Amino acid sequence: MKILFLNGPNLNLLGTREPGIYGQQTLADIEAAVRRRAEGRSIGVDFRQSNHEGDLVTWIQQARGTADAIVLNAAAYTHTSVALRDAISASGVPTIEVHLSNIHAREEFRHRSRIAAVCRGQVAGFGLGSYLLGLEAAVIVIESS
Ligand code: CA2
């Protein structure tokens, strides 16, 4: 099975600023942990980040027929992007929404996710663990389809 991990804007800064909110781990550390968890389980991991909404839209479109599931941390686009919502919906690829922080315990504008309704589910608040749980959720969704 192939799982596509997509990361949105500013996540390339992880580990360099705001460690109080997002932890000390870099995105490379998160990718390494995801790859370790997938090892020996016939899971192919493709892990990407972009600061550009259009890149994320294109990658979600391309996932149709090439990935079995998407694990998506859309970062700030979570709260704004109708384009990402439409892309997830159009691709038909089961998508798990993940967040490092508990978006529901933060500022009000982060409580609403524009993509949640077209995702299979959401994991938020467990730091790097959200990605590992996202991986397990993706496996469950793929294996039960
Ligand atoms: O908790 C999450 O994973 C978020 O998706 C992170 C986004 C935020 O806009 C969402 O509301 C919740 C922000 C990612 C920015 O990451 C930074 C990392 C280091 C320094 C500054 C920003």
Coordinates of N, CA and C and ligand atoms in Angstrom, one line a residue:
M1 N 0.8 -1.2 0.0 CA 0.0 0.0 0.0 C 0.9 1.2 0.0
K2 N 0.3 2.3 -0.6 CA 1.1 3.5 -0.7 C 0.4 4.7 0.1
I3 N 1.1 5.3 1.0 CA 0.5 6.4 1.7 C 1.2 7.7 1.5
L4 N 0.5 8.7 1.1 CA 1.1 10.0 0.7 C 0.9 11.0 1.9
F5 N 2.0 11.5 2.5 CA 1.9 12.4 3.6 C 2.2 13.8 3.0
L6 N 1.2 14.7 3.2 CA 1.3 16.1 2.7 C 1.3 17.1 3.8
N7 N 2.2 18.0 3.7 CA 2.4 19.1 4.8 C 2.4 20.5 4.2
G8 N 1.6 21.3 4.8 CA 1.4 22.7 4.3 C 2.3 23.7 4.8
P9 N 1.9 25.0 4.6 CA 2.8 26.1 4.8 C 3.4 26.2 6.2
N10 N 4.7 26.6 6.2 CA 5.5 26.9 7.5 C 5.9 25.6 8.2
L11 N 5.4 24.5 7.9 CA 5.8 23.3 8.6 C 7.3 23.0 8.3
N12 N 7.9 23.6 7.3 CA 9.3 23.4 7.1 C 10.1 24.1 8.2
L13 N 9.4 25.0 9.0 CA 10.1 25.7 10.1 C 10.1 24.9 11.4
L14 N 9.4 23.8 11.4 CA 9.3 23.0 12.7 C 10.7 22.8 13.3
G15 N 10.7 22.9 14.6 CA 12.0 22.6 15.3 C 12.9 23.8 15.4
T16 N 12.6 24.9 14.6 CA 13.5 26.1 14.6 C 12.8 27.2 15.4
R17 N 11.5 27.3 15.4 CA 10.8 28.3 16.1 C 9.5 27.8 16.8
E18 N 9.0 28.5 17.8 CA 7.8 28.2 18.5 C 7.8 26.7 19.1
P19 N 8.9 26.3 19.7 CA 8.9 24.9 20.2 C 7.8 24.7 21.3
G20 N 7.4 25.7 21.9 CA 6.3 25.6 23.0 C 5.0 25.1 22.4
I21 N 4.7 25.4 21.2 CA 3.5 25.0 20.6 C 3.7 23.7 19.8
Y22 N 4.7 23.7 18.9 CA 4.9 22.6 18.0 C 6.0 21.6 18.3
G23 N 6.7 21.8 19.4 CA 7.7 20.8 19.8 C 9.0 21.1 19.2
Q24 N 10.0 20.3 19.5 CA 11.4 20.5 19.1 C 11.8 19.7 17.9
Q25 N 10.9 18.8 17.5 CA 11.2 18.0 16.3 C 11.1 18.7 15.0
T26 N 12.0 18.4 14.1 CA 11.9 19.0 12.7 C 10.9 18.1 11.9
L27 N 10.6 18.7 10.7 CA 9.8 17.8 9.8 C 10.5 16.6 9.4
A28 N 11.8 16.7 9.2 CA 12.7 15.6 8.9 C 12.6 14.5 10.0
D29 N 12.6 14.9 11.2 CA 12.5 14.0 12.3 C 11.1 13.2 12.3
I30 N 10.1 14.0 11.9 CA 8.7 13.4 11.8 C 8.7 12.4 10.7
E31 N 9.3 12.8 9.6 CA 9.3 11.9 8.4 C 10.1 10.6 8.8
A32 N 11.2 10.7 9.5 CA 12.0 9.6 9.9 C 11.2 8.7 10.8
A33 N 10.4 9.2 11.7 CA 9.6 8.4 12.7 C 8.5 7.7 11.9
V34 N 7.9 8.4 10.9 CA 6.9 7.8 10.1 C 7.4 6.6 9.3
R35 N 8.6 6.8 8.7 CA 9.2 5.8 7.9 C 9.6 4.5 8.8
R36 N 10.1 4.8 10.0 CA 10.4 3.7 11.0 C 9.2 2.9 11.3
R37 N 8.1 3.6 11.5 CA 6.8 2.9 11.9 C 6.3 2.1 10.7
A38 N 6.6 2.5 9.5 CA 6.1 1.8 8.3 C 7.0 0.7 7.9
E39 N 8.2 0.7 8.4 CA 9.2 -0.3 8.0 C 8.7 -1.8 8.2
G40 N 9.0 -2.6 7.2 CA 8.7 -4.0 7.3 C 7.2 -4.3 7.2
R41 N 6.4 -3.3 6.8 CA 4.9 -3.5 6.8 C 4.3 -3.4 5.4
S42 N 5.2 -3.4 4.4 CA 4.7 -3.2 3.0 C 4.0 -1.9 2.8
I43 N 4.4 -0.9 3.5 CA 3.8 0.4 3.3 C 4.8 1.3 2.6
G44 N 4.5 1.8 1.5 CA 5.3 2.8 0.8 C 4.9 4.2 1.3
V45 N 5.9 5.0 1.8 CA 5.6 6.3 2.3 C 6.2 7.4 1.3
D46 N 5.4 8.3 0.9 CA 5.8 9.5 0.1 C 5.5 10.7 1.0
F47 N 6.6 11.5 1.4 CA 6.4 12.5 2.4 C 6.8 13.9 1.8
R48 N 5.9 14.8 1.7 CA 6.2 16.1 1.0 C 5.7 17.3 1.8
Q49 N 6.3 18.4 1.5 CA 5.9 19.7 2.1 C 5.9 20.8 1.1
S50 N 4.9 21.7 1.2 CA 5.0 22.9 0.3 C 4.3 24.1 1.0
N51 N 4.9 25.2 0.7 CA 4.3 26.5 1.2 C 3.2 27.0 0.3
H52 N 3.0 26.3 -0.8 CA 2.1 26.8 -1.9 C 0.8 25.9 -2.0
E53 N -0.3 26.6 -1.9 CA -1.6 25.9 -1.9 C -1.8 25.1 -3.2
G54 N -1.3 25.7 -4.3 CA -1.5 25.0 -5.6 C -0.7 23.7 -5.7
D55 N 0.5 23.7 -5.0 CA 1.2 22.4 -5.0 C 0.4 21.3 -4.3
L56 N -0.2 21.7 -3.2 CA -0.9 20.7 -2.4 C -2.1 20.2 -3.2
V57 N -2.8 21.2 -3.9 CA -4.0 20.8 -4.7 C -3.5 19.8 -5.8
T58 N -2.4 20.1 -6.5 CA -1.9 19.3 -7.6 C -1.5 17.9 -7.0
W59 N -0.9 17.8 -5.9 CA -0.5 16.5 -5.4 C -1.7 15.7 -5.0
I60 N -2.7 16.4 -4.4 CA -3.9 15.6 -4.0 C -4.6 15.1 -5.3
Q61 N -4.7 15.9 -6.4 CA -5.2 15.4 -7.6 C -4.5 14.2 -8.2
Q62 N -3.1 14.3 -8.1 CA -2.3 13.3 -8.7 C -2.4 12.0 -7.8
A63 N -2.8 12.1 -6.6 CA -2.9 10.9 -5.7 C -4.0 9.9 -6.2
R64 N -4.9 10.4 -7.0 CA -5.9 9.5 -7.5 C -5.3 8.5 -8.4
G65 N -5.4 7.2 -8.0 CA -4.7 6.1 -8.8 C -3.3 5.9 -8.5
T66 N -2.7 6.7 -7.7 CA -1.2 6.5 -7.3 C -1.0 6.3 -5.8
A67 N -2.0 6.7 -5.0 CA -1.8 6.5 -3.6 C -3.1 5.9 -3.0
D68 N -3.0 5.1 -2.0 CA -4.2 4.5 -1.4 C -4.8 5.3 -0.3
A69 N -4.0 6.2 0.2 CA -4.6 7.1 1.2 C -3.6 8.3 1.4
I70 N -4.2 9.4 1.8 CA -3.4 10.6 2.1 C -3.5 11.0 3.6
V71 N -2.4 11.3 4.2 CA -2.4 11.9 5.5 C -1.9 13.3 5.4
L72 N -2.8 14.2 5.7 CA -2.7 15.6 5.4 C -2.6 16.6 6.6
N73 N -1.5 17.3 6.7 CA -1.5 18.4 7.7 C -1.5 19.6 6.8
A74 N -2.6 20.2 6.6 CA -2.8 21.4 5.7 C -2.3 22.7 6.4
A75 N -1.9 22.6 7.6 CA -1.4 23.7 8.4 C -2.5 24.9 8.3
A76 N -2.1 26.1 8.0 CA -3.0 27.2 8.0 C -4.1 27.1 7.0
Y77 N -3.8 26.4 5.9 CA -4.8 26.2 4.8 C -6.0 25.4 5.3
T78 N -5.8 24.6 6.4 CA -6.9 23.9 7.0 C -8.1 24.8 7.2
H79 N -7.8 26.0 7.7 CA -8.9 26.9 8.1 C -9.4 27.8 7.0
T80 N -8.8 27.8 5.8 CA -9.2 28.7 4.8 C -9.5 28.1 3.4
S81 N -9.0 26.9 3.2 CA -9.0 26.5 1.8 C -10.1 25.7 1.2
V82 N -11.0 26.4 0.4 CA -12.0 25.7 -0.3 C -11.4 24.8 -1.4
A83 N -10.2 25.3 -1.9 CA -9.5 24.6 -3.0 C -9.0 23.3 -2.5
L84 N -8.5 23.2 -1.3 CA -8.0 21.9 -0.8 C -9.2 21.0 -0.6
R85 N -10.3 21.5 0.0 CA -11.5 20.7 0.2 C -12.0 20.1 -1.1
D86 N -12.1 21.0 -2.1 CA -12.6 20.5 -3.4 C -11.7 19.4 -4.0
A87 N -10.4 19.6 -3.8 CA -9.4 18.6 -4.4 C -9.5 17.3 -3.7
I88 N -9.7 17.3 -2.3 CA -9.8 16.1 -1.6 C -11.1 15.3 -2.0
S89 N -12.1 16.1 -2.1 CA -13.4 15.6 -2.5 C -13.3 15.0 -4.0
A90 N -12.7 15.7 -4.9 CA -12.7 15.3 -6.3 C -11.7 14.0 -6.4
S91 N -10.7 14.0 -5.6 CA -9.7 12.9 -5.8 C -10.3 11.6 -5.4
G92 N -11.2 11.6 -4.4 CA -11.8 10.3 -3.9 C -10.8 9.5 -3.1
V93 N -9.6 10.0 -2.9 CA -8.6 9.2 -2.1 C -8.9 9.5 -0.6
P94 N -9.1 8.4 0.2 CA -9.4 8.6 1.6 C -8.3 9.4 2.3
T95 N -8.7 10.4 2.9 CA -7.7 11.4 3.5 C -7.9 11.5 5.0
I96 N -6.8 11.5 5.7 CA -6.8 11.6 7.2 C -6.2 13.0 7.5
E97 N -7.0 13.8 8.2 CA -6.5 15.2 8.6 C -5.7 15.0 9.9
V98 N -4.5 15.6 9.9 CA -3.7 15.5 11.1 C -3.2 16.9 11.5
H99 N -3.0 17.1 12.8 CA -2.4 18.3 13.3 C -1.5 18.0 14.5
L100 N -0.4 18.7 14.6 CA 0.4 18.5 15.8 C -0.2 19.0 17.0
S101 N -0.8 20.2 17.0 CA -1.5 20.8 18.1 C -3.0 20.4 18.1
N102 N -3.6 20.6 19.3 CA -5.0 20.4 19.4 C -5.7 21.7 19.0
I103 N -6.1 21.8 17.7 CA -6.6 23.0 17.1 C -7.9 23.5 17.9
H104 N -8.6 22.5 18.5 CA -9.9 22.9 19.2 C -9.6 23.6 20.6
A105 N -8.4 23.5 21.0 CA -8.0 24.1 22.3 C -7.2 25.4 22.1
R106 N -7.2 25.9 20.8 CA -6.4 27.1 20.5 C -7.3 28.2 20.1
E107 N -6.8 29.2 19.4 CA -7.7 30.4 19.1 C -8.9 29.9 18.3
E108 N -10.0 30.7 18.4 CA -11.3 30.3 17.8 C -11.1 30.1 16.3
F109 N -10.3 30.9 15.6 CA -10.3 30.7 14.2 C -9.7 29.4 13.8
R110 N -9.0 28.7 14.7 CA -8.4 27.4 14.4 C -9.4 26.3 14.6
H111 N -10.6 26.6 15.3 CA -11.5 25.5 15.6 C -12.2 25.0 14.4
R112 N -12.4 25.9 13.4 CA -13.1 25.4 12.2 C -12.1 24.9 11.2
S113 N -12.3 23.6 10.7 CA -11.5 23.1 9.6 C -12.4 23.1 8.4
R114 N -11.9 23.7 7.3 CA -12.7 23.6 6.0 C -12.6 22.3 5.3
I115 N -11.6 21.4 5.8 CA -11.4 20.2 5.1 C -12.0 19.0 5.8
A116 N -12.4 19.2 7.1 CA -12.8 18.0 8.0 C -13.9 17.2 7.4
A117 N -14.9 17.9 6.8 CA -16.1 17.2 6.3 C -15.8 16.3 5.1
V118 N -14.7 16.5 4.4 CA -14.4 15.6 3.3 C -13.2 14.6 3.6
C119 N -12.8 14.7 4.9 CA -11.7 13.8 5.3 C -12.4 12.6 6.1
R120 N -11.7 11.5 6.1 CA -12.3 10.3 6.8 C -12.3 10.5 8.3
G121 N -11.3 11.3 8.8 CA -11.3 11.6 10.3 C -10.1 12.5 10.5
Q122 N -10.0 12.9 11.8 CA -9.0 13.9 12.2 C -8.3 13.4 13.4
V123 N -6.9 13.7 13.4 CA -6.1 13.4 14.6 C -5.4 14.7 15.0
A124 N -5.6 15.2 16.2 CA -5.0 16.5 16.6 C -4.5 16.5 18.0
G125 N -3.4 17.0 18.2 CA -2.9 17.3 19.6 C -1.8 16.4 20.1
F126 N -1.3 15.5 19.3 CA -0.3 14.5 19.8 C 1.1 14.7 19.3
G127 N 1.3 15.9 18.8 CA 2.7 16.2 18.2 C 3.0 15.2 17.1
L128 N 4.3 14.8 17.2 CA 4.7 13.7 16.2 C 3.8 12.5 16.2
G129 N 3.2 12.2 17.4 CA 2.3 11.1 17.5 C 1.1 11.2 16.6
S130 N 0.7 12.4 16.3 CA -0.5 12.6 15.4 C -0.2 12.0 14.0
Y131 N 1.1 12.1 13.6 CA 1.4 11.5 12.3 C 1.5 10.0 12.3
L132 N 1.9 9.4 13.5 CA 2.0 8.0 13.6 C 0.5 7.4 13.7
L133 N -0.3 8.2 14.4 CA -1.7 7.8 14.5 C -2.4 7.9 13.1
G134 N -2.0 9.0 12.4 CA -2.5 9.2 11.0 C -2.1 8.0 10.1
L135 N -0.9 7.6 10.3 CA -0.5 6.4 9.5 C -1.3 5.2 9.8
E136 N -1.5 4.9 11.1 CA -2.4 3.8 11.5 C -3.8 3.9 11.0
A137 N -4.3 5.1 11.1 CA -5.7 5.4 10.6 C -5.8 5.1 9.1
A138 N -4.7 5.5 8.4 CA -4.7 5.3 6.9 C -4.7 3.8 6.6
V139 N -3.9 3.0 7.4 CA -3.8 1.6 7.2 C -5.2 0.9 7.5
I140 N -5.8 1.3 8.5 CA -7.2 0.8 8.9 C -8.2 1.1 7.7
V141 N -8.1 2.3 7.3 CA -9.1 2.7 6.2 C -8.8 1.9 4.9
I142 N -7.5 1.8 4.6 CA -7.2 1.0 3.3 C -7.6 -0.5 3.5
E143 N -7.2 -1.0 4.6 CA -7.5 -2.5 4.8 C -9.0 -2.8 4.9
S144 N -9.8 -1.8 5.3 CA -11.2 -2.1 5.4 C -12.0 -1.7 4.1
S145 N -11.2 -1.3 3.1 CA -11.9 -0.8 1.9 C -12.1 -2.0 0.9
Ligands
CA2_1 O1 -1.1 21.9 14.7 C1 -0.9 21.8 13.5 O2 -0.3 20.9 13.0 C2 -1.3 23.0 12.6 O3 -1.7 22.4 11.4 C3 0.0 23.8 12.4 C4 -0.3 25.1 11.6 C5 -1.5 25.9 12.2 O4 -1.8 27.0 11.3 C6 -2.7 25.0 12.3 O5 -3.7 25.8 12.9 C7 -2.4 23.8 13.2 C8 0.9 26.0 11.6 C9 2.2 25.4 11.1 C10 3.3 26.3 11.3 O6 4.4 25.7 11.9 C11 5.4 26.5 12.4 C12 6.4 25.8 12.9 C13 7.5 26.5 13.5 C14 7.4 27.9 13.6 C15 6.3 28.6 13.1 C16 5.3 27.9 12.5

